[in-house]
Amino acid sequence: MRNVRAIQADATDASELPRICRGADAIFMCAMATYHRWPTDFFPIIDGTVRAAEAVGAKLIVLGNLYGYGKNTESPLRPDMPLDPSSKKGTARTIMWQRAVRASVPAIEVRSSDYLGHGAISYFSLVALPSIIESKPVAFIGDLDATHAWTFTKDVARTLAAASRYTGEWGRALHVPSQHASPRELIRRTAAMLGREISETRSYSVPEMEALGMHELIEMRYLFESPLLVDSSDAEALLGVKASSLEAMIADTLRDHL
């Protein structure tokens, strides 16, 4: 890639980050805190990023997710729905967006669902994919037949870039265009692409998850217990972005194994 520089810095540093961002038209907040430390570690990151954007007069594009809608919000999720978090992580994400949208610079949150793509760290890649690759019985979480939204990392990047050029009203959220498939279907199609045979597919019980130390996943299990559909029509119409095919998402996820 041309004109790309990699710089390591502390996003919470109120003096260093604005210096690095000087001259920027837009700042993308895609940093990730350690999963179990979101309620403590994310706030200094968003605050430092907001201060940097305000200091240099740059637009702020926050990469978020669907946790803030909570378990009581009806599906399909629309970006204009009120946030009603039902988890610590969802509350953290909601507060982050509230702090961003209060900034003195234009802000947009681009929200994605569970990731697919090369190198993506997600529930699917951590819990199901290793067993699929090794042709072992696959266990996942929630209702394996509940339709779920899956977001391609490359579509996330395209949506973020398009959002930075958006000339409409800011202070809003947009959903990354995603594909929908049940976990069982995604497991089946992934195994088929690898030429693997899966003898068993089942769902972990909560006691099993506790015994395996999946404490952080238990809190978010509700995301997979019922259909999770995402309405991305606003992003498609306003930004001109569309979701890649599920086949392309799976193939990129399996790039090192095909």
PDB file of C-alpha atoms in Angstrom:
ATOM      1  CA  MET A   1       0.000   0.000   0.000  1.00  0.00           C
ATOM      2  CA  ARG A   2       1.237   3.479  -0.834  1.00  0.00           C
ATOM      3  CA  ASN A   3       1.531   6.369   1.606  1.00  0.00           C
ATOM      4  CA  VAL A   4       0.855   4.184   4.624  1.00  0.00           C
ATOM      5  CA  ARG A   5       2.960   4.480   7.756  1.00  0.00           C
ATOM      6  CA  ALA A   6       2.739   2.291  10.836  1.00  0.00           C
ATOM      7  CA  ILE A   7       3.232   4.170  14.110  1.00  0.00           C
ATOM      8  CA  GLN A   8       2.968   2.693  17.586  1.00  0.00           C
ATOM      9  CA  ALA A   9       1.485   5.045  20.151  1.00  0.00           C
ATOM     10  CA  ASP A  10      -0.678   5.198  23.259  1.00  0.00           C
ATOM     11  CA  ALA A  11      -4.229   6.175  22.301  1.00  0.00           C
ATOM     12  CA  THR A  12      -4.784   7.526  25.812  1.00  0.00           C
ATOM     13  CA  ASP A  13      -1.863   9.990  25.558  1.00  0.00           C
ATOM     14  CA  ALA A  14      -3.428  13.445  25.337  1.00  0.00           C
ATOM     15  CA  SER A  15      -0.275  15.013  23.909  1.00  0.00           C
ATOM     16  CA  GLU A  16       1.186  12.329  21.638  1.00  0.00           C
ATOM     17  CA  LEU A  17      -1.949  11.280  19.743  1.00  0.00           C
ATOM     18  CA  PRO A  18      -2.848  14.794  18.505  1.00  0.00           C
ATOM     19  CA  ARG A  19       0.728  15.230  17.289  1.00  0.00           C
ATOM     20  CA  ILE A  20       0.519  12.031  15.266  1.00  0.00           C
ATOM     21  CA  CYS A  21      -2.918  12.955  13.891  1.00  0.00           C
ATOM     22  CA  ARG A  22      -1.971  16.487  12.849  1.00  0.00           C
ATOM     23  CA  GLY A  23      -3.284  17.217   9.350  1.00  0.00           C
ATOM     24  CA  ALA A  24      -5.733  14.282   9.346  1.00  0.00           C
ATOM     25  CA  ASP A  25      -9.156  14.744   7.820  1.00  0.00           C
ATOM     26  CA  ALA A  26     -10.599  11.740   9.672  1.00  0.00           C
ATOM     27  CA  ILE A  27      -9.571   9.534  12.584  1.00  0.00           C
ATOM     28  CA  PHE A  28     -10.766   5.918  12.733  1.00  0.00           C
ATOM     29  CA  MET A  29     -11.158   4.560  16.271  1.00  0.00           C
ATOM     30  CA  CYS A  30     -10.666   0.821  15.714  1.00  0.00           C
ATOM     31  CA  ALA A  31      -8.570   0.073  18.798  1.00  0.00           C
ATOM     32  CA  MET A  32      -9.478  -2.974  20.867  1.00  0.00           C
ATOM     33  CA  ALA A  33      -9.235  -3.399  24.615  1.00  0.00           C
ATOM     34  CA  THR A  34      -8.731  -6.809  26.229  1.00  0.00           C
ATOM     35  CA  TYR A  35     -12.158  -8.458  26.176  1.00  0.00           C
ATOM     36  CA  HIS A  36     -12.688  -8.853  29.904  1.00  0.00           C
ATOM     37  CA  ARG A  37     -11.381  -5.350  30.594  1.00  0.00           C
ATOM     38  CA  TRP A  38     -13.704  -3.365  28.342  1.00  0.00           C
ATOM     39  CA  PRO A  39     -15.445  -1.571  31.251  1.00  0.00           C
ATOM     40  CA  THR A  40     -12.129  -0.134  32.442  1.00  0.00           C
ATOM     41  CA  ASP A  41      -9.728   0.027  29.503  1.00  0.00           C
ATOM     42  CA  PHE A  42     -11.968   1.279  26.699  1.00  0.00           C
ATOM     43  CA  PHE A  43     -12.920   4.649  28.186  1.00  0.00           C
ATOM     44  CA  PRO A  44      -9.396   6.138  28.284  1.00  0.00           C
ATOM     45  CA  ILE A  45      -8.967   5.014  24.661  1.00  0.00           C
ATOM     46  CA  ILE A  46     -12.136   6.707  23.387  1.00  0.00           C
ATOM     47  CA  ASP A  47     -11.454   9.808  25.468  1.00  0.00           C
ATOM     48  CA  GLY A  48      -7.916  10.106  24.086  1.00  0.00           C
ATOM     49  CA  THR A  49      -9.176   9.627  20.544  1.00  0.00           C
ATOM     50  CA  VAL A  50     -11.910  12.239  20.978  1.00  0.00           C
ATOM     51  CA  ARG A  51      -9.401  14.740  22.339  1.00  0.00           C
ATOM     52  CA  ALA A  52      -7.089  14.089  19.396  1.00  0.00           C
ATOM     53  CA  ALA A  53      -9.900  14.572  16.872  1.00  0.00           C
ATOM     54  CA  GLU A  54     -10.952  17.809  18.546  1.00  0.00           C
ATOM     55  CA  ALA A  55      -7.368  19.065  18.732  1.00  0.00           C
ATOM     56  CA  VAL A  56      -6.741  18.627  15.003  1.00  0.00           C
ATOM     57  CA  GLY A  57     -10.303  19.247  13.777  1.00  0.00           C
ATOM     58  CA  ALA A  58     -10.723  15.778  12.274  1.00  0.00           C
ATOM     59  CA  LYS A  59     -13.918  13.839  11.766  1.00  0.00           C
ATOM     60  CA  LEU A  60     -14.250  10.807  14.062  1.00  0.00           C
ATOM     61  CA  ILE A  61     -15.324   7.381  12.809  1.00  0.00           C
ATOM     62  CA  VAL A  62     -15.794   4.820  15.592  1.00  0.00           C
ATOM     63  CA  LEU A  63     -15.843   1.112  14.819  1.00  0.00           C
ATOM     64  CA  GLY A  64     -18.457  -0.399  17.119  1.00  0.00           C
ATOM     65  CA  ASN A  65     -20.646  -3.477  17.339  1.00  0.00           C
ATOM     66  CA  LEU A  66     -24.196  -4.556  18.166  1.00  0.00           C
ATOM     67  CA  TYR A  67     -23.805  -5.128  21.898  1.00  0.00           C
ATOM     68  CA  GLY A  68     -25.381  -1.792  22.839  1.00  0.00           C
ATOM     69  CA  TYR A  69     -28.831  -2.767  21.541  1.00  0.00           C
ATOM     70  CA  GLY A  70     -29.197  -5.352  24.290  1.00  0.00           C
ATOM     71  CA  LYS A  71     -31.181  -8.575  24.462  1.00  0.00           C
ATOM     72  CA  ASN A  72     -34.630  -6.955  24.507  1.00  0.00           C
ATOM     73  CA  THR A  73     -34.367  -5.167  21.148  1.00  0.00           C
ATOM     74  CA  GLU A  74     -36.340  -6.674  18.292  1.00  0.00           C
ATOM     75  CA  SER A  75     -34.606  -8.008  15.191  1.00  0.00           C
ATOM     76  CA  PRO A  76     -33.760  -6.862  12.558  1.00  0.00           C
ATOM     77  CA  LEU A  77     -31.602  -4.253  14.218  1.00  0.00           C
ATOM     78  CA  ARG A  78     -31.683  -0.785  12.682  1.00  0.00           C
ATOM     79  CA  PRO A  79     -29.020   1.849  13.380  1.00  0.00           C
ATOM     80  CA  ASP A  80     -31.670   4.364  14.506  1.00  0.00           C
ATOM     81  CA  MET A  81     -32.903   2.087  17.296  1.00  0.00           C
ATOM     82  CA  PRO A  82     -32.214   3.291  20.853  1.00  0.00           C
ATOM     83  CA  LEU A  83     -29.368   1.622  22.687  1.00  0.00           C
ATOM     84  CA  ASP A  84     -30.559  -0.483  25.627  1.00  0.00           C
ATOM     85  CA  PRO A  85     -27.571  -2.573  26.776  1.00  0.00           C
ATOM     86  CA  SER A  86     -28.111  -5.663  28.898  1.00  0.00           C
ATOM     87  CA  SER A  87     -24.454  -6.541  29.506  1.00  0.00           C
ATOM     88  CA  LYS A  88     -21.332  -4.906  30.892  1.00  0.00           C
ATOM     89  CA  LYS A  89     -19.746  -4.938  27.457  1.00  0.00           C
ATOM     90  CA  GLY A  90     -22.827  -3.458  25.832  1.00  0.00           C
ATOM     91  CA  THR A  91     -22.892  -0.724  28.462  1.00  0.00           C
ATOM     92  CA  ALA A  92     -19.230   0.047  27.781  1.00  0.00           C
ATOM     93  CA  ARG A  93     -19.854   0.314  24.037  1.00  0.00           C
ATOM     94  CA  THR A  94     -22.891   2.542  24.614  1.00  0.00           C
ATOM     95  CA  ILE A  95     -20.944   4.920  26.849  1.00  0.00           C
ATOM     96  CA  MET A  96     -18.126   5.043  24.286  1.00  0.00           C
ATOM     97  CA  TRP A  97     -20.518   6.142  21.549  1.00  0.00           C
ATOM     98  CA  GLN A  98     -22.138   8.693  23.857  1.00  0.00           C
ATOM     99  CA  ARG A  99     -18.744  10.240  24.534  1.00  0.00           C
ATOM    100  CA  ALA A 100     -17.861  10.254  20.842  1.00  0.00           C
ATOM    101  CA  VAL A 101     -21.128  11.820  19.700  1.00  0.00           C
ATOM    102  CA  ARG A 102     -20.730  14.603  22.301  1.00  0.00           C
ATOM    103  CA  ALA A 103     -17.424  15.637  20.740  1.00  0.00           C
ATOM    104  CA  SER A 104     -17.106  19.042  19.078  1.00  0.00           C
ATOM    105  CA  VAL A 105     -16.233  17.323  15.775  1.00  0.00           C
ATOM    106  CA  PRO A 106     -18.527  15.238  13.518  1.00  0.00           C
ATOM    107  CA  ALA A 107     -18.771  11.596  14.640  1.00  0.00           C
ATOM    108  CA  ILE A 108     -20.192   8.411  13.119  1.00  0.00           C
ATOM    109  CA  GLU A 109     -20.263   4.891  14.547  1.00  0.00           C
ATOM    110  CA  VAL A 110     -19.945   2.010  12.093  1.00  0.00           C
ATOM    111  CA  ARG A 111     -21.396  -1.085  13.790  1.00  0.00           C
ATOM    112  CA  SER A 112     -20.534  -4.629  12.803  1.00  0.00           C
ATOM    113  CA  SER A 113     -21.717  -8.076  13.818  1.00  0.00           C
ATOM    114  CA  ASP A 114     -19.509 -11.131  14.460  1.00  0.00           C
ATOM    115  CA  TYR A 115     -16.439 -11.161  12.237  1.00  0.00           C
ATOM    116  CA  LEU A 116     -15.436 -13.513   9.471  1.00  0.00           C
ATOM    117  CA  GLY A 117     -12.218 -13.031   7.535  1.00  0.00           C
ATOM    118  CA  HIS A 118      -8.527 -13.856   7.589  1.00  0.00           C
ATOM    119  CA  GLY A 119      -7.110 -13.394  11.080  1.00  0.00           C
ATOM    120  CA  ALA A 120     -10.444 -12.358  12.582  1.00  0.00           C
ATOM    121  CA  ILE A 121     -10.801 -13.069  16.288  1.00  0.00           C
ATOM    122  CA  SER A 122     -14.430 -13.939  16.922  1.00  0.00           C
ATOM    123  CA  TYR A 123     -16.595 -16.495  18.691  1.00  0.00           C
ATOM    124  CA  PHE A 124     -16.720 -18.556  15.513  1.00  0.00           C
ATOM    125  CA  SER A 125     -12.966 -18.524  14.926  1.00  0.00           C
ATOM    126  CA  LEU A 126     -12.186 -19.287  18.563  1.00  0.00           C
ATOM    127  CA  VAL A 127     -14.897 -21.813  19.452  1.00  0.00           C
ATOM    128  CA  ALA A 128     -15.950 -23.625  16.264  1.00  0.00           C
ATOM    129  CA  LEU A 129     -13.275 -23.211  13.614  1.00  0.00           C
ATOM    130  CA  PRO A 130     -10.449 -25.233  15.233  1.00  0.00           C
ATOM    131  CA  SER A 131     -12.679 -28.318  15.483  1.00  0.00           C
ATOM    132  CA  ILE A 132     -13.883 -27.908  11.885  1.00  0.00           C
ATOM    133  CA  ILE A 133     -10.303 -27.736  10.624  1.00  0.00           C
ATOM    134  CA  GLU A 134      -9.392 -30.889  12.552  1.00  0.00           C
ATOM    135  CA  SER A 135     -12.605 -32.756  11.514  1.00  0.00           C
ATOM    136  CA  LYS A 136     -13.640 -33.100  15.140  1.00  0.00           C
ATOM    137  CA  PRO A 137     -17.161 -32.821  16.590  1.00  0.00           C
ATOM    138  CA  VAL A 138     -18.052 -29.131  16.718  1.00  0.00           C
ATOM    139  CA  ALA A 139     -19.563 -27.375  19.724  1.00  0.00           C
ATOM    140  CA  PHE A 140     -20.735 -23.772  19.592  1.00  0.00           C
ATOM    141  CA  ILE A 141     -22.975 -21.523  21.691  1.00  0.00           C
ATOM    142  CA  GLY A 142     -26.675 -20.721  21.656  1.00  0.00           C
ATOM    143  CA  ASP A 143     -29.303 -21.967  19.218  1.00  0.00           C
ATOM    144  CA  LEU A 144     -27.410 -23.441  16.279  1.00  0.00           C
ATOM    145  CA  ASP A 145     -30.416 -22.936  13.987  1.00  0.00           C
ATOM    146  CA  ALA A 146     -31.039 -19.263  14.810  1.00  0.00           C
ATOM    147  CA  THR A 147     -30.175 -17.031  11.847  1.00  0.00           C
ATOM    148  CA  HIS A 148     -27.251 -14.758  12.667  1.00  0.00           C
ATOM    149  CA  ALA A 149     -25.500 -11.808  10.994  1.00  0.00           C
ATOM    150  CA  TRP A 150     -21.843 -12.310  10.003  1.00  0.00           C
ATOM    151  CA  THR A 151     -19.631  -9.398   8.981  1.00  0.00           C
ATOM    152  CA  PHE A 152     -16.599  -9.630   6.685  1.00  0.00           C
ATOM    153  CA  THR A 153     -13.537  -7.740   7.915  1.00  0.00           C
ATOM    154  CA  LYS A 154     -12.887  -6.404   4.398  1.00  0.00           C
ATOM    155  CA  ASP A 155     -16.456  -5.097   4.220  1.00  0.00           C
ATOM    156  CA  VAL A 156     -15.827  -3.357   7.541  1.00  0.00           C
ATOM    157  CA  ALA A 157     -12.810  -1.597   6.052  1.00  0.00           C
ATOM    158  CA  ARG A 158     -14.762  -0.578   2.961  1.00  0.00           C
ATOM    159  CA  THR A 159     -17.608   0.787   5.086  1.00  0.00           C
ATOM    160  CA  LEU A 160     -15.249   2.749   7.332  1.00  0.00           C
ATOM    161  CA  ALA A 161     -13.515   4.323   4.348  1.00  0.00           C
ATOM    162  CA  ALA A 162     -16.843   5.180   2.712  1.00  0.00           C
ATOM    163  CA  ALA A 163     -18.145   6.673   5.977  1.00  0.00           C
ATOM    164  CA  SER A 164     -15.191   9.070   6.103  1.00  0.00           C
ATOM    165  CA  ARG A 165     -16.380  10.534   2.780  1.00  0.00           C
ATOM    166  CA  TYR A 166     -20.033  10.778   3.841  1.00  0.00           C
ATOM    167  CA  THR A 167     -21.448  14.274   3.257  1.00  0.00           C
ATOM    168  CA  GLY A 168     -24.817  13.826   4.972  1.00  0.00           C
ATOM    169  CA  GLU A 169     -25.783  14.303   8.589  1.00  0.00           C
ATOM    170  CA  TRP A 170     -23.288  12.951  11.121  1.00  0.00           C
ATOM    171  CA  GLY A 171     -23.891  12.106  14.787  1.00  0.00           C
ATOM    172  CA  ARG A 172     -25.427   8.827  13.693  1.00  0.00           C
ATOM    173  CA  ALA A 173     -24.680   5.106  13.362  1.00  0.00           C
ATOM    174  CA  LEU A 174     -24.500   2.889  10.287  1.00  0.00           C
ATOM    175  CA  HIS A 175     -24.419  -0.910  10.034  1.00  0.00           C
ATOM    176  CA  VAL A 176     -21.822  -2.762   8.005  1.00  0.00           C
ATOM    177  CA  PRO A 177     -23.621  -4.782   5.308  1.00  0.00           C
ATOM    178  CA  SER A 178     -23.522  -8.406   6.459  1.00  0.00           C
ATOM    179  CA  GLN A 179     -24.646 -11.882   5.444  1.00  0.00           C
ATOM    180  CA  HIS A 180     -27.089 -14.009   7.440  1.00  0.00           C
ATOM    181  CA  ALA A 181     -26.774 -17.718   8.209  1.00  0.00           C
ATOM    182  CA  SER A 182     -27.351 -19.916  11.224  1.00  0.00           C
ATOM    183  CA  PRO A 183     -24.258 -21.165  13.060  1.00  0.00           C
ATOM    184  CA  ARG A 184     -25.112 -24.688  11.893  1.00  0.00           C
ATOM    185  CA  GLU A 185     -25.178 -23.547   8.258  1.00  0.00           C
ATOM    186  CA  LEU A 186     -21.921 -21.632   8.647  1.00  0.00           C
ATOM    187  CA  ILE A 187     -20.268 -24.692  10.212  1.00  0.00           C
ATOM    188  CA  ARG A 188     -21.571 -26.916   7.421  1.00  0.00           C
ATOM    189  CA  ARG A 189     -20.464 -24.607   4.626  1.00  0.00           C
ATOM    190  CA  THR A 190     -17.057 -24.068   6.213  1.00  0.00           C
ATOM    191  CA  ALA A 191     -16.513 -27.813   6.540  1.00  0.00           C
ATOM    192  CA  ALA A 192     -17.634 -28.343   2.936  1.00  0.00           C
ATOM    193  CA  MET A 193     -15.168 -25.772   1.648  1.00  0.00           C
ATOM    194  CA  LEU A 194     -12.399 -27.596   3.512  1.00  0.00           C
ATOM    195  CA  GLY A 195     -13.601 -31.017   2.381  1.00  0.00           C
ATOM    196  CA  ARG A 196     -14.109 -32.058   5.995  1.00  0.00           C
ATOM    197  CA  GLU A 197     -16.720 -34.356   7.501  1.00  0.00           C
ATOM    198  CA  ILE A 198     -18.264 -33.211  10.775  1.00  0.00           C
ATOM    199  CA  SER A 199     -19.719 -36.104  12.759  1.00  0.00           C
ATOM    200  CA  GLU A 200     -21.505 -34.013  15.400  1.00  0.00           C
ATOM    201  CA  THR A 201     -22.595 -30.418  15.915  1.00  0.00           C
ATOM    202  CA  ARG A 202     -23.986 -29.353  19.259  1.00  0.00           C
ATOM    203  CA  SER A 203     -24.329 -26.371  21.578  1.00  0.00           C
ATOM    204  CA  TYR A 204     -22.401 -25.899  24.812  1.00  0.00           C
ATOM    205  CA  SER A 205     -24.477 -25.787  27.966  1.00  0.00           C
ATOM    206  CA  VAL A 206     -23.843 -22.975  30.430  1.00  0.00           C
ATOM    207  CA  PRO A 207     -22.277 -25.376  33.002  1.00  0.00           C
ATOM    208  CA  GLU A 208     -19.906 -26.609  30.282  1.00  0.00           C
ATOM    209  CA  MET A 209     -18.973 -23.046  29.412  1.00  0.00           C
ATOM    210  CA  GLU A 210     -18.322 -22.285  33.071  1.00  0.00           C
ATOM    211  CA  ALA A 211     -16.164 -25.383  33.434  1.00  0.00           C
ATOM    212  CA  LEU A 212     -14.180 -24.410  30.338  1.00  0.00           C
ATOM    213  CA  GLY A 213     -13.617 -20.868  31.600  1.00  0.00           C
ATOM    214  CA  MET A 214     -15.819 -19.230  28.941  1.00  0.00           C
ATOM    215  CA  HIS A 215     -17.055 -16.666  31.448  1.00  0.00           C
ATOM    216  CA  GLU A 216     -16.995 -13.728  29.055  1.00  0.00           C
ATOM    217  CA  LEU A 217     -18.964 -15.679  26.459  1.00  0.00           C
ATOM    218  CA  ILE A 218     -21.713 -16.570  28.929  1.00  0.00           C
ATOM    219  CA  GLU A 219     -22.640 -12.908  29.314  1.00  0.00           C
ATOM    220  CA  MET A 220     -22.967 -12.488  25.546  1.00  0.00           C
ATOM    221  CA  ARG A 221     -24.587 -15.863  24.827  1.00  0.00           C
ATOM    222  CA  TYR A 222     -27.936 -14.147  24.269  1.00  0.00           C
ATOM    223  CA  LEU A 223     -26.660 -12.916  20.883  1.00  0.00           C
ATOM    224  CA  PHE A 224     -26.901 -16.508  19.612  1.00  0.00           C
ATOM    225  CA  GLU A 225     -30.031 -17.663  21.434  1.00  0.00           C
ATOM    226  CA  SER A 226     -32.461 -16.095  18.946  1.00  0.00           C
ATOM    227  CA  PRO A 227     -32.255 -14.713  15.402  1.00  0.00           C
ATOM    228  CA  LEU A 228     -29.920 -11.711  15.081  1.00  0.00           C
ATOM    229  CA  LEU A 229     -30.654  -9.854  11.863  1.00  0.00           C
ATOM    230  CA  VAL A 230     -29.048  -6.581  10.803  1.00  0.00           C
ATOM    231  CA  ASP A 231     -30.637  -3.934   8.582  1.00  0.00           C
ATOM    232  CA  SER A 232     -27.835  -2.240   6.654  1.00  0.00           C
ATOM    233  CA  SER A 233     -30.003  -0.553   4.035  1.00  0.00           C
ATOM    234  CA  ASP A 234     -28.906   2.926   5.191  1.00  0.00           C
ATOM    235  CA  ALA A 235     -25.223   2.130   4.649  1.00  0.00           C
ATOM    236  CA  GLU A 236     -25.939   0.529   1.301  1.00  0.00           C
ATOM    237  CA  ALA A 237     -27.929   3.517   0.073  1.00  0.00           C
ATOM    238  CA  LEU A 238     -25.843   6.314   1.589  1.00  0.00           C
ATOM    239  CA  LEU A 239     -22.349   4.868   1.253  1.00  0.00           C
ATOM    240  CA  GLY A 240     -22.731   2.578  -1.752  1.00  0.00           C
ATOM    241  CA  VAL A 241     -21.346  -0.472   0.060  1.00  0.00           C
ATOM    242  CA  LYS A 242     -22.673  -4.029  -0.098  1.00  0.00           C
ATOM    243  CA  ALA A 243     -21.895  -7.270   1.690  1.00  0.00           C
ATOM    244  CA  SER A 244     -19.537  -9.748   0.084  1.00  0.00           C
ATOM    245  CA  SER A 245     -20.868 -13.251  -0.460  1.00  0.00           C
ATOM    246  CA  LEU A 246     -20.777 -15.705   2.411  1.00  0.00           C
ATOM    247  CA  GLU A 247     -18.541 -17.919   0.253  1.00  0.00           C
ATOM    248  CA  ALA A 248     -15.997 -15.101  -0.055  1.00  0.00           C
ATOM    249  CA  MET A 249     -16.105 -14.540   3.704  1.00  0.00           C
ATOM    250  CA  ILE A 250     -15.527 -18.217   4.460  1.00  0.00           C
ATOM    251  CA  ALA A 251     -12.758 -18.557   1.884  1.00  0.00           C
ATOM    252  CA  ASP A 252     -10.891 -15.580   3.327  1.00  0.00           C
ATOM    253  CA  THR A 253     -11.322 -16.957   6.852  1.00  0.00           C
ATOM    254  CA  LEU A 254      -9.785 -20.231   5.671  1.00  0.00           C
ATOM    255  CA  ARG A 255      -7.040 -18.652   3.573  1.00  0.00           C
ATOM    256  CA  ASP A 256      -4.265 -20.446   5.472  1.00  0.00           C
ATOM    257  CA  HIS A 257      -6.019 -23.824   5.266  1.00  0.00           C
ATOM    258  CA  LEU A 258      -7.193 -24.127   1.672  1.00  0.00           C
TER     259      LEU A 258
END
